[in-house]
Structure formats: structure tokens, C-alpha cells
Coordinates of C-alpha atoms in Angstrom, one line a residue:
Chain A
X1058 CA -12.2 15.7 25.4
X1059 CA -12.8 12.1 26.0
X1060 CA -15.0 11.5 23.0
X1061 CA -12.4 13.5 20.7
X1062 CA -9.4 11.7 21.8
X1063 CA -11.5 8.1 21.6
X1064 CA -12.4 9.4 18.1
X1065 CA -8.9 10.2 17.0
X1066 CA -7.7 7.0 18.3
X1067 CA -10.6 5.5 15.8
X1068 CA -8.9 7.4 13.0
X1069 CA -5.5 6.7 13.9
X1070 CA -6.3 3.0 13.6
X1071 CA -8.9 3.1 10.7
X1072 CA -7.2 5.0 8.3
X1073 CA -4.0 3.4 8.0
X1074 CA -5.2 -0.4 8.6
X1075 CA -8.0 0.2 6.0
X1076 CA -4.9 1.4 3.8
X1077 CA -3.3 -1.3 4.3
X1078 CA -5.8 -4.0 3.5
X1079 CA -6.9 -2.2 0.3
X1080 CA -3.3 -2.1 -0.7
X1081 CA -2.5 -5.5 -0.4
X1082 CA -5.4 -7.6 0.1
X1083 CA -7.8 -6.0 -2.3
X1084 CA -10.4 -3.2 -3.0
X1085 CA -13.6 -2.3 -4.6
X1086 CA -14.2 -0.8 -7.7
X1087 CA -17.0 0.6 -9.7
X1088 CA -17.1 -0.3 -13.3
X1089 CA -17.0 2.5 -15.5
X1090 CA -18.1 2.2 -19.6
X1091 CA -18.7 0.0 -22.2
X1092 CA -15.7 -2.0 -22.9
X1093 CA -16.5 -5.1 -20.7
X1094 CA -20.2 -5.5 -21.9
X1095 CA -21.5 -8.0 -21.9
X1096 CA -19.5 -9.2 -18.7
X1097 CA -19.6 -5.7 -16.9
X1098 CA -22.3 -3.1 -17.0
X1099 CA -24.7 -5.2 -19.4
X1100 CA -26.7 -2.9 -21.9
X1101 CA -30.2 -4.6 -20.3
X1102 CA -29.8 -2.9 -16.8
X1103 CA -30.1 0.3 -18.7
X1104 CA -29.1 3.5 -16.8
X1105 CA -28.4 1.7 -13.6
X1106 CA -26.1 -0.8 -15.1
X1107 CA -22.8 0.2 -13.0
X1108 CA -21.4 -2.9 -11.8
X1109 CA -18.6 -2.9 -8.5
X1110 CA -16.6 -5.1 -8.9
X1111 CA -13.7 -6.7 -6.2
X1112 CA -10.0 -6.2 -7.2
X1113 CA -7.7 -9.1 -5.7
X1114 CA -4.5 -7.0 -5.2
X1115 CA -2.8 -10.4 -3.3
X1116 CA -2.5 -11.9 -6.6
X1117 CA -1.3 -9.4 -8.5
X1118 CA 2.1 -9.3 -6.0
X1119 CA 2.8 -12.7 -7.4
X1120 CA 3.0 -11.3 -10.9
X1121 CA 1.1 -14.9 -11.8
X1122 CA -1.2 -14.0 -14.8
X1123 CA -3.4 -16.3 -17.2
X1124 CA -5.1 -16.0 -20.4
X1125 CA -8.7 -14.6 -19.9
X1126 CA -8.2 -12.8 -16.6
X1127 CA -10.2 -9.6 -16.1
X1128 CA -7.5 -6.9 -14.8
X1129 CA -7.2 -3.7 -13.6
X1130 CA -3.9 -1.8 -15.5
X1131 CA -2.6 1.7 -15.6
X1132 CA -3.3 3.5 -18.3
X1133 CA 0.0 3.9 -20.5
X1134 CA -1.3 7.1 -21.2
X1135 CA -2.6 8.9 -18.3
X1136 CA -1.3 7.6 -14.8
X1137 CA -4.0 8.6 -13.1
X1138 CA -6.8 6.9 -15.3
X1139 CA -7.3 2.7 -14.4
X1140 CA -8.9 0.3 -17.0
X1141 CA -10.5 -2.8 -16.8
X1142 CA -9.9 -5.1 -19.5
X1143 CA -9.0 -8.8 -20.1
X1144 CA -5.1 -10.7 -20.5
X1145 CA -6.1 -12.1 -24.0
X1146 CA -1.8 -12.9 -24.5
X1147 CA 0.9 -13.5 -22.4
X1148 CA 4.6 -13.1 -23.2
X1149 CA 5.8 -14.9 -26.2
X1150 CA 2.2 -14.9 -27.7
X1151 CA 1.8 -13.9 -30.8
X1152 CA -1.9 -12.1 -31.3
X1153 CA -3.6 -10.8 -34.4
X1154 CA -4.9 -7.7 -34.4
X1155 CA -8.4 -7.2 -34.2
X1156 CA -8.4 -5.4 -37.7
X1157 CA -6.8 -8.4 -38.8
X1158 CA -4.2 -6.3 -40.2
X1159 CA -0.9 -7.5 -38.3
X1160 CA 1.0 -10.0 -36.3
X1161 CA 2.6 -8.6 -32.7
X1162 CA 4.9 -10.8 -30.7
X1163 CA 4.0 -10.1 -27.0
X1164 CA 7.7 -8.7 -25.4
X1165 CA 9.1 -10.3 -22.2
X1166 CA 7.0 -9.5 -18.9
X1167 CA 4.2 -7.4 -20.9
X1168 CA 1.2 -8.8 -22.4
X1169 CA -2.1 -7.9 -24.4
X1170 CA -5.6 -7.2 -23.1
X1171 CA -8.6 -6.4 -25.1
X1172 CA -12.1 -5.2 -23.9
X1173 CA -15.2 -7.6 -24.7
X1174 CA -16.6 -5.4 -26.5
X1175 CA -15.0 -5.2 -29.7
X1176 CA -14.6 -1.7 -31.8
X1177 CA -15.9 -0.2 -28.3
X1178 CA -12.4 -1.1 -26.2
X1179 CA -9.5 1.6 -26.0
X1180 CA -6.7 -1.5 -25.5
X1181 CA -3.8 -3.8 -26.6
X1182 CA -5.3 -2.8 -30.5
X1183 CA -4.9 1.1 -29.5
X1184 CA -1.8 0.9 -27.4
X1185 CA -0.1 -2.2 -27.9
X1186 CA 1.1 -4.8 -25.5
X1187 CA 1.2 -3.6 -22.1
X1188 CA 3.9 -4.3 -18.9
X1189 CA 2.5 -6.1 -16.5
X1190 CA 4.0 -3.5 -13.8
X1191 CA 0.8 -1.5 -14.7
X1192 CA -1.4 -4.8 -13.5
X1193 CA -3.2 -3.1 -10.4
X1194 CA -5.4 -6.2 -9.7
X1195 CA -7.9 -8.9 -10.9
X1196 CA -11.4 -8.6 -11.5
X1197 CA -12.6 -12.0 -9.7
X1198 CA -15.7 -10.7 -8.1
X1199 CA -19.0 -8.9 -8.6
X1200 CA -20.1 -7.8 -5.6
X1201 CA -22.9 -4.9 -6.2
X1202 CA -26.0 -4.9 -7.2
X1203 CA -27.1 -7.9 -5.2
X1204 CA -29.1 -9.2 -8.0
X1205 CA -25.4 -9.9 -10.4
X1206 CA -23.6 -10.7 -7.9
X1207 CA -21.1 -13.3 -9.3
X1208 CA -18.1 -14.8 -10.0
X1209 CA -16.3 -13.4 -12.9
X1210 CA -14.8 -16.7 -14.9
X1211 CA -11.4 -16.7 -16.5
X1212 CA -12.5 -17.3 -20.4
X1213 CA -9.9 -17.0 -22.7
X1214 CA -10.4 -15.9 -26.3
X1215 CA -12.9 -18.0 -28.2
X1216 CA -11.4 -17.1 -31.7
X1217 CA -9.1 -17.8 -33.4
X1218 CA -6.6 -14.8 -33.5
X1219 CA -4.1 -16.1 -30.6
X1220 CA -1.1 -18.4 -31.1
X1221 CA 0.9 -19.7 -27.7
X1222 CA 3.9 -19.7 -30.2
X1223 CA 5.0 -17.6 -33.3
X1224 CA 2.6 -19.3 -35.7
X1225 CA 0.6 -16.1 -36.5
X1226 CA 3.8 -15.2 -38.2
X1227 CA 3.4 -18.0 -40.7
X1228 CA 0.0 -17.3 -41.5
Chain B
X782 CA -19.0 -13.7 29.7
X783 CA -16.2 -11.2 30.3
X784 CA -13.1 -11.4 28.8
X785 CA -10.8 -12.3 31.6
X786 CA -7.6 -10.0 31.7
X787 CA -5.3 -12.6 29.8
X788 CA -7.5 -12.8 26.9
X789 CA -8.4 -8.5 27.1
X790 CA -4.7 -7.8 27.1
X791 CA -3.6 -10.4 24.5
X792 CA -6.5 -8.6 22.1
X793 CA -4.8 -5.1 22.9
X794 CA -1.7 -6.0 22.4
X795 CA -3.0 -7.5 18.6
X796 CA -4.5 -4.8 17.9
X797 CA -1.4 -2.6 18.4
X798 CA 1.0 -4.9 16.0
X799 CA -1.9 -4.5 13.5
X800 CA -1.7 -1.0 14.0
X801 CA 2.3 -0.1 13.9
X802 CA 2.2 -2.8 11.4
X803 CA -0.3 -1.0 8.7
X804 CA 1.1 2.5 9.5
X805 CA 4.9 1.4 8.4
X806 CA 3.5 -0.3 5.9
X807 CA 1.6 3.4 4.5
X808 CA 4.5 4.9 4.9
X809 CA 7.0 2.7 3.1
X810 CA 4.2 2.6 0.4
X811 CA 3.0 6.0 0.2
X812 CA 5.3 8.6 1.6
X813 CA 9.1 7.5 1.7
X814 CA 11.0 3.9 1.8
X815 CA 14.8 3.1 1.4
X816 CA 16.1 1.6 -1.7
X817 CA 19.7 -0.8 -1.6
X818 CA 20.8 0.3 -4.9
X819 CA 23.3 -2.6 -7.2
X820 CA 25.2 -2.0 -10.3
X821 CA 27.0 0.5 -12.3
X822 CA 24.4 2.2 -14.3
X823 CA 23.9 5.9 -12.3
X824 CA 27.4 6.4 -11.3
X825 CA 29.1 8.4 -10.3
X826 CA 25.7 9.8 -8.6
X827 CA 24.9 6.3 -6.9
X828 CA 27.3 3.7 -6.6
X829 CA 26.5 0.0 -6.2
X830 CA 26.1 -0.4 -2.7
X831 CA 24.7 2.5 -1.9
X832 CA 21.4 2.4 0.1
X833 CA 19.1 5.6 -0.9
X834 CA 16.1 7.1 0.1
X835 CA 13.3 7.6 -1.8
X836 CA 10.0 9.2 -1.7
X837 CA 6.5 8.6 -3.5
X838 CA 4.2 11.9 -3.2
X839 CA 5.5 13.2 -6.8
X840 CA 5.1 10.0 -8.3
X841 CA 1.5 9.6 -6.9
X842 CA 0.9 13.8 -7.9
X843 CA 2.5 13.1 -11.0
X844 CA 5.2 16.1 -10.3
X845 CA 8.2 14.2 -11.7
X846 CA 10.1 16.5 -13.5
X847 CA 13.2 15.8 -16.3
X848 CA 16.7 15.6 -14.5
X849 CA 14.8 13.8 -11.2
X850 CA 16.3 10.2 -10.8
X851 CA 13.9 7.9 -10.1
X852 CA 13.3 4.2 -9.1
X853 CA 11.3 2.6 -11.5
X854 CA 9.9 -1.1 -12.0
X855 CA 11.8 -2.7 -14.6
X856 CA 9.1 -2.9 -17.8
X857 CA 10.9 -6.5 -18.9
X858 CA 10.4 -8.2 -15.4
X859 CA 8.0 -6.2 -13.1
X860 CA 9.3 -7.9 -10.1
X861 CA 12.5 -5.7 -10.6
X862 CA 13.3 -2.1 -9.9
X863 CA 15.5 -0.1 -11.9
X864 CA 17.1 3.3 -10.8
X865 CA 18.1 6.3 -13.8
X866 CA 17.5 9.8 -14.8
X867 CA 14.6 10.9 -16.0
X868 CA 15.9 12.2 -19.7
X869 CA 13.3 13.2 -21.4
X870 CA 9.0 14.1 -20.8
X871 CA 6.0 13.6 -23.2
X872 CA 5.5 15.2 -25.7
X873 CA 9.9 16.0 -25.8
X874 CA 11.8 14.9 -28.9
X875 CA 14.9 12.6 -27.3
X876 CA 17.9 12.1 -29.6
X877 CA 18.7 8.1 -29.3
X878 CA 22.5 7.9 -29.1
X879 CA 22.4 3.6 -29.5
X880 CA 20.1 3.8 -32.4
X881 CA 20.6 7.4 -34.2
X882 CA 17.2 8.4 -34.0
X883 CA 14.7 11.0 -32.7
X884 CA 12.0 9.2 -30.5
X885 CA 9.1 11.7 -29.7
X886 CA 7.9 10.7 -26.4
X887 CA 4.1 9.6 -26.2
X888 CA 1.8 10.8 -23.6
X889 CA 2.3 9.2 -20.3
X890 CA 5.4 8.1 -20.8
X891 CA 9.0 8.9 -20.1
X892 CA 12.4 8.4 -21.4
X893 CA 15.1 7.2 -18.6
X894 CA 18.7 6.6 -18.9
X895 CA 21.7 5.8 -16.5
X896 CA 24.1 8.9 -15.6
X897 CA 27.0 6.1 -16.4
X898 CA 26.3 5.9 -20.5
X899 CA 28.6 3.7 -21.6
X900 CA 27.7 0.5 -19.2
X901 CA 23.6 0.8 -18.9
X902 CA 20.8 -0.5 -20.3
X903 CA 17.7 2.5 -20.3
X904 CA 15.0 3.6 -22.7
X905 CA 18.0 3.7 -25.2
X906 CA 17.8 -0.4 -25.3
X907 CA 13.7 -0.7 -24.3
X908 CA 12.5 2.7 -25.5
X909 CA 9.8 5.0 -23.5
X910 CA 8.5 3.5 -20.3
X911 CA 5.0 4.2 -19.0
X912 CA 4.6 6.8 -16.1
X913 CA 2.0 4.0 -14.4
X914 CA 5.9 1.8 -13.9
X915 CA 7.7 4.5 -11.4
X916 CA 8.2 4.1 -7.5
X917 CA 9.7 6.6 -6.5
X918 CA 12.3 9.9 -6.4
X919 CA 15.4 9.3 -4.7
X920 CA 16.4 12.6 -3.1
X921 CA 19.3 11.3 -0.3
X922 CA 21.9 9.1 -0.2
X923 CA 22.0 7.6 2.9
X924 CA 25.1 5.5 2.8
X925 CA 27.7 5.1 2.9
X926 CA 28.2 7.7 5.1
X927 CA 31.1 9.6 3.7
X928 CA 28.9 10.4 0.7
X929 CA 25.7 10.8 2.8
X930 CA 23.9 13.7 1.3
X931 CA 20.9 15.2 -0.8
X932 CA 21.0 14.6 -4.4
X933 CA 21.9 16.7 -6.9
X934 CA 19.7 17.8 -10.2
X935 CA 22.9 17.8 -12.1
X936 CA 24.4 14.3 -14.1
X937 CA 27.9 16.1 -13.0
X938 CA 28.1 16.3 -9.6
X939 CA 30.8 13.9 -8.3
X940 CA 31.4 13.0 -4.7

């Protein structure tokens, strides 16, 4: 009886403090896919190349978002599936599609993420530009395997294809 | 060195606030919370003023269903919460009495507008709004307390 009632206390304290700090402190992940390379699960560490990665949830409760983050959203699709991608626009943005083919003005409190790698990215090109509501966290950390452990940089988009006003328009 | 009682019973005592702390945190995340609800847009169900209650396990099961009303972040400004009606599910073809159109609504999304039609501004303004952006189901009103009382499927009921 002792040991039960010393290991439900365990549980009773575990579970919902462990909740907790995942909730609102942050979590980690494992990087599923393509879409990141080569930032997340590089082609050269073959079959073994899933990266975990940490997901500051703290941050993400300010609603404080730059260019070139690495994020964690909601799918607008399926509420149940999370992607990883990267804020390449904020709100009043305007972005060019990566087929080239069109100007979008990023709405009030959404913006537009885009995988790394291009053509291989189900994102702001598929779906268009996102709420932020569906931010779950940011990507700052890679924490396993020991040998890429890292910090994950903010880089905004090299190219051209992003205007911090309507000037795509004019194009 | 042992901990001398002070010290033993000041860790204790941490320990527990951490404790009660995280677990009404969990359940104000993930099982029920109250909402303070403002503005005219679901009345006559809920009035401004009213405080409801709400609950998370069919968001997080995904078992929200078409007449539920719902709390929902606001897809303009994610720091606010909205409350309507769940109108309209994907794949259902929603009539949109502002603009005189059909919208068919996409896959994990869902079309919410205020019981009060002619003073709020829903999916008819903002269109379809991601399943990923709702809270919770509000199933009570909990005040004020004349009006206290589970919540209705039907737009009609009036108190």
C-alpha cells in the first residue's frame, strides 16, 4: 500500500506539472519530412536524419513574430496534423509567389510561411497566408542527435520575392 | 547536512502551490474554463455580460458539430476570442447572405456566424475560419443567474 499510494502521489504531481510546463514553457518535437532541408533532417544523415527539435511555447503567448522564424502552425487543413515551416511575411507584406505567378497582400494578424525546401513544402504557396492563432511555437533549438545540436538562426528570405510594403503590386 | 524543519516545510509547501497551481492550470486548458462574454453578436442566446462555461474535449477530439456555439480566437487578432454558431462544416455549401454567394467550405475549416444577424461580424465578413483557431464549446450559462442554464442547439430559444 505504501509504495502504491507514494507512486500515485508521483503521478498526481508528474502528470499535471509536466502538462503544464509543456504547455506554456515549451516541448520537444521530432522533425518529420523534407520541407525544412537543409536546416532540419539534412539529406547527408541518410535514414537516421530525424532531427528534435525544442518548441518555445513562452513566446508564442506574446503573439511577437519576425521574418525568418522557424514555427510550429496548425494545419488549416487537418487540426490534428502540426507543421514546421518558416514566417517568410508578416502582416501588410506583400510576397510573390513562389511560381512567380501572383502578388498576395498578407491580411491583418496572419502571415506567410514557406518550407526551405522549395517545390518540396506543402505552405503559404498551397494554402495561402496563415493566422497566426495556429502558431503553436518556435523552432529555436536542436536538441537531438548530439552531434547537430544547435541553435536554429532567424534568416529571413534571401531573395528577392518579399516587399515590407505593397511594392510587389507595382511590379 | 539535513534540512532543518523551516527549510523541509517551506519546500513542501512549494511543492504543493506548484502542484494546485499546474492542475488548475490543466483544467482551465484542457477540460473546462469560464468565458465573460461582451457584445451583441449571439443574442438573444448570450447577452453581453453574461459569464459562460465552456469546455475543450470536443475541440481537442475534433467532435464539434454544426449548431454548437463555440469560442473561437479571433483569425484578425489572435490575442482575441470570439463566440458564434457554428453554421456550416467542411465540405457544406453555405449561402453568404452579405455577399450573395455560395462558399463551399474547405477541409478543416468552418463557417461561424452570430445568432444576432443583423449587428455581427462572422465568416460572412472574414469567410471560413480554420478548425486549428477554436477554444472551446460553451454548453452553460452561468450568469446571471435568472438565465442560468444549459444551452440550447436551437438559434431560437429565448430566455
Amino acid at each position: 500500500m505504501g509504495l502504491i499510494g507514494a507512486l500515485a502521489k508521483t503521478v498526481v504531481f508528474a502528470v499535471p506539472v509536466s502538462a503544464t510546463f509543456f504547455d506554456l514553457i515549451g516541448t520537444v518535437v521530432a522533425v518529420e519530412g523534407v520541407s525544412m532541408q537543409p536546416v532540419l533532417n539534412p539529406p547527408e544523415c541518410g535514414n537516421s536524419n530525424t532531427d528534435y527539435v525544442f518548441l518555445n511555447r513562452l513566446s508564442v503567448n506574446a503573439l511577437q513574430f519576425q521574418r525568418g522564424e522557424i514555427v510550429s502552425l496548425v494545419s488549416p487543413f487537418n487540426p490534428s496534423q502540426r507543421y514546421i515551416k518558416r514566417i517568410v511575411a508578416l502582416e501588410g507584406d506583400t510576397v510573390k509567389t513562389l511560381d512567380k505567378e501572383k502578388c498576395v497582400l498578407v491580411p491583418t494578424g496572419h502571415c506567410w510561411v514557406e518550407g526551405d525546401h522549395h517545390g518540396r513544402s506543402v505552405d503559404s504557396n498551397v494554402f495561402g497566408p496563415i493566422s497566426t492563432g495556429l502558431i503553436t511555437g518556435k523552432a529555436t533549438y536542436i536538441v537531438w542527435p548530439p552531434n547537430r545540436m544547435q541553435r536554429l538562426e532567424v534568416q529571413p528570405a534571401g531573395e528577392q520575392r518579399v516587399y515590407q510594403t505593397k511594392a510587389c503590386f507595382a511590379q | 547536512m539535513a534540512a532543518t524543519p523551516l527549510a523541509q516545510s517551506l519546500r513542501t509547501a512549494l511543492l504543493r502551490v506548484v502542484q494546485s497551481g499546474s492542475i488548475l492550470y490543466c483544467t482551465l486548458e484542457f477540460v473546462a474554463d469560464f468565458v465573460f462574454c461582451s457584445g451583441p453578436s449571439m443574442e438573444p442566446t448570450i447577452k453581453s455580460g453574461d459569464v459562460v462555461l465552456t469546455e475543450h474535449i470536443s475541440v481537442i477530439f475534433n467532435k464539434i458539430r454544426k449548431r454548437d456555439v463555440v469560442i473561437c480566437k479571433s483569425p484578425k487578432s489572435p490575442k482575441d476570442y470570439i463566440c458564434k454558431r457554428v453554421i456550416a462544416m467542411e465540405g457544406d455549401n453555405v449561402y453568404n447572405t452579405e455577399s450573395n454567394n455560395f462558399t463551399n467550405v474547405r477541409r478543416g475549416h468552418v463557417w461561424l456566424e452570430g445568432d444576432n444577424k443583423d449587428n455581427s461580424s462572422d465568416s460572412r465578413n472574414y469567410g471560413q475560419v480554420p478548425y486549428g483557431l477554436l477554444r472551446g464549446r460553451v454548453f452553460f450559462v452561468l450568469w446571471p443567474l435568472y438565465r442560468a442554464g444549459p444551452l440550447g442547439l436551437d438559434t431560437e430559444k429565448s430566455f
